Amino acid sequence: MTHSFQTTDTEADKSFDIDKLRAALQDYQLAPRNPKKGAFLELYPVIQKRLTDGLTVKQLQQILQRNGLSISHATLMRYLKEAREQSEKLSGPVSAMQQALLAGQRR
């Protein structure tokens, strides 16, 4: 579908294709706002396990840095906190369901 609009008498008539614009907007890929945070959050399940196994935050920071993901200590701590909170939000309902299932199996 093609629409025309005219803003003033001095501007030339401009035509545009709504379907083409819609497709261009839908296909446009936004650049990640914070690729370091995105990478960290994607790695968080492994990071969480390794920290549980005894890896220190300092060792974690060094491993990440040696492998191209340089994050300051303060930022790393913030990412850990946010990832833990997000993980708890997601696992809360699952944990409650697991507890209910276990209680049902015990009866």
Coordinates of C-alpha atoms in Angstrom, one line a residue:
M1 CA 0.0 0.0 0.0
T2 CA 1.4 3.4 -1.0
H3 CA 0.5 6.6 0.8
S4 CA 1.3 10.2 0.0
F5 CA 1.5 13.1 2.3
Q6 CA 2.2 16.8 1.8
T7 CA 3.4 18.9 4.7
T8 CA 3.6 22.3 3.1
D9 CA 3.1 23.8 -0.3
T10 CA 6.8 24.2 -0.7
E11 CA 7.7 20.6 -0.2
A12 CA 7.4 18.1 -3.0
D13 CA 4.9 15.3 -2.6
K14 CA 6.5 12.4 -0.9
S15 CA 5.4 8.8 -1.4
F16 CA 6.3 5.9 0.8
D17 CA 5.3 2.2 0.9
I18 CA 3.8 1.2 4.3
D19 CA 4.4 -2.5 3.7
K20 CA 8.1 -1.9 2.9
L21 CA 8.5 0.3 6.0
R22 CA 6.7 -2.3 8.2
A23 CA 9.0 -5.1 6.9
A24 CA 12.1 -3.0 7.4
L25 CA 11.1 -2.2 11.0
Q26 CA 10.3 -5.8 11.8
D27 CA 13.5 -7.1 10.2
Y28 CA 15.8 -4.5 11.9
Q29 CA 18.0 -6.1 14.5
L30 CA 18.9 -3.9 17.5
A31 CA 22.5 -4.0 18.6
P32 CA 22.7 -5.4 22.2
R33 CA 22.7 -2.6 24.7
N34 CA 25.3 -4.3 26.8
P35 CA 27.0 -7.2 25.1
K36 CA 29.2 -7.9 28.2
K37 CA 26.2 -8.3 30.4
G38 CA 24.4 -10.4 27.9
A39 CA 27.4 -12.7 27.6
F40 CA 27.7 -12.9 31.4
L41 CA 24.0 -13.7 31.8
E42 CA 24.2 -16.4 29.2
L43 CA 27.2 -17.9 31.0
Y44 CA 25.6 -17.6 34.4
P45 CA 24.5 -21.2 34.9
V46 CA 28.1 -22.4 34.4
I47 CA 29.4 -19.5 36.5
Q48 CA 27.0 -20.3 39.3
K49 CA 28.0 -24.0 39.3
R50 CA 31.7 -23.1 39.3
L51 CA 31.3 -20.6 42.2
T52 CA 29.4 -23.3 44.1
D53 CA 32.3 -25.7 43.4
G54 CA 34.7 -23.2 45.1
L55 CA 35.8 -20.8 42.3
T56 CA 36.4 -17.4 43.8
V57 CA 35.1 -14.2 42.3
K58 CA 38.7 -13.1 41.7
Q59 CA 39.4 -16.3 39.8
L60 CA 36.2 -15.9 37.9
Q61 CA 37.2 -12.3 36.9
Q62 CA 40.6 -13.5 35.8
I63 CA 39.2 -16.4 33.7
L64 CA 36.7 -14.0 32.0
Q65 CA 39.4 -11.4 31.3
R66 CA 41.9 -14.0 29.9
N67 CA 39.2 -15.1 27.5
G68 CA 38.2 -11.6 26.2
L69 CA 35.5 -10.5 28.7
S70 CA 37.1 -7.8 30.8
I71 CA 34.8 -6.7 33.6
S72 CA 35.7 -4.6 36.7
H73 CA 35.2 -6.2 40.1
A74 CA 32.3 -3.8 40.9
T75 CA 30.5 -4.6 37.7
L76 CA 31.1 -8.3 38.1
M77 CA 29.5 -8.2 41.6
R78 CA 26.5 -6.2 40.2
Y79 CA 26.1 -8.8 37.4
L80 CA 26.3 -11.6 39.9
K81 CA 23.6 -10.0 42.0
E82 CA 21.3 -9.3 39.1
A83 CA 21.8 -12.9 37.7
R84 CA 21.1 -14.4 41.1
E85 CA 17.9 -12.3 41.5
Q86 CA 16.8 -13.2 38.0
S87 CA 17.5 -16.9 38.6
E88 CA 15.5 -16.8 41.9
K89 CA 12.5 -15.2 40.2
L90 CA 12.6 -17.9 37.5
S91 CA 13.2 -20.8 39.8
G92 CA 10.7 -19.8 42.5
P93 CA 7.5 -21.2 40.8
V94 CA 9.4 -24.3 39.6
S95 CA 10.7 -24.9 43.1
A96 CA 7.2 -24.5 44.6
M97 CA 5.9 -27.0 42.0
Q98 CA 8.7 -29.4 42.8
Q99 CA 7.9 -29.2 46.5
A100 CA 4.2 -29.8 45.8
L101 CA 5.0 -32.9 43.7
L102 CA 7.3 -34.3 46.3
A103 CA 4.7 -33.7 49.0
G104 CA 2.2 -35.6 46.8
Q105 CA 4.6 -38.5 46.3
R106 CA 5.1 -38.8 50.0
R107 CA 1.4 -39.4 50.7

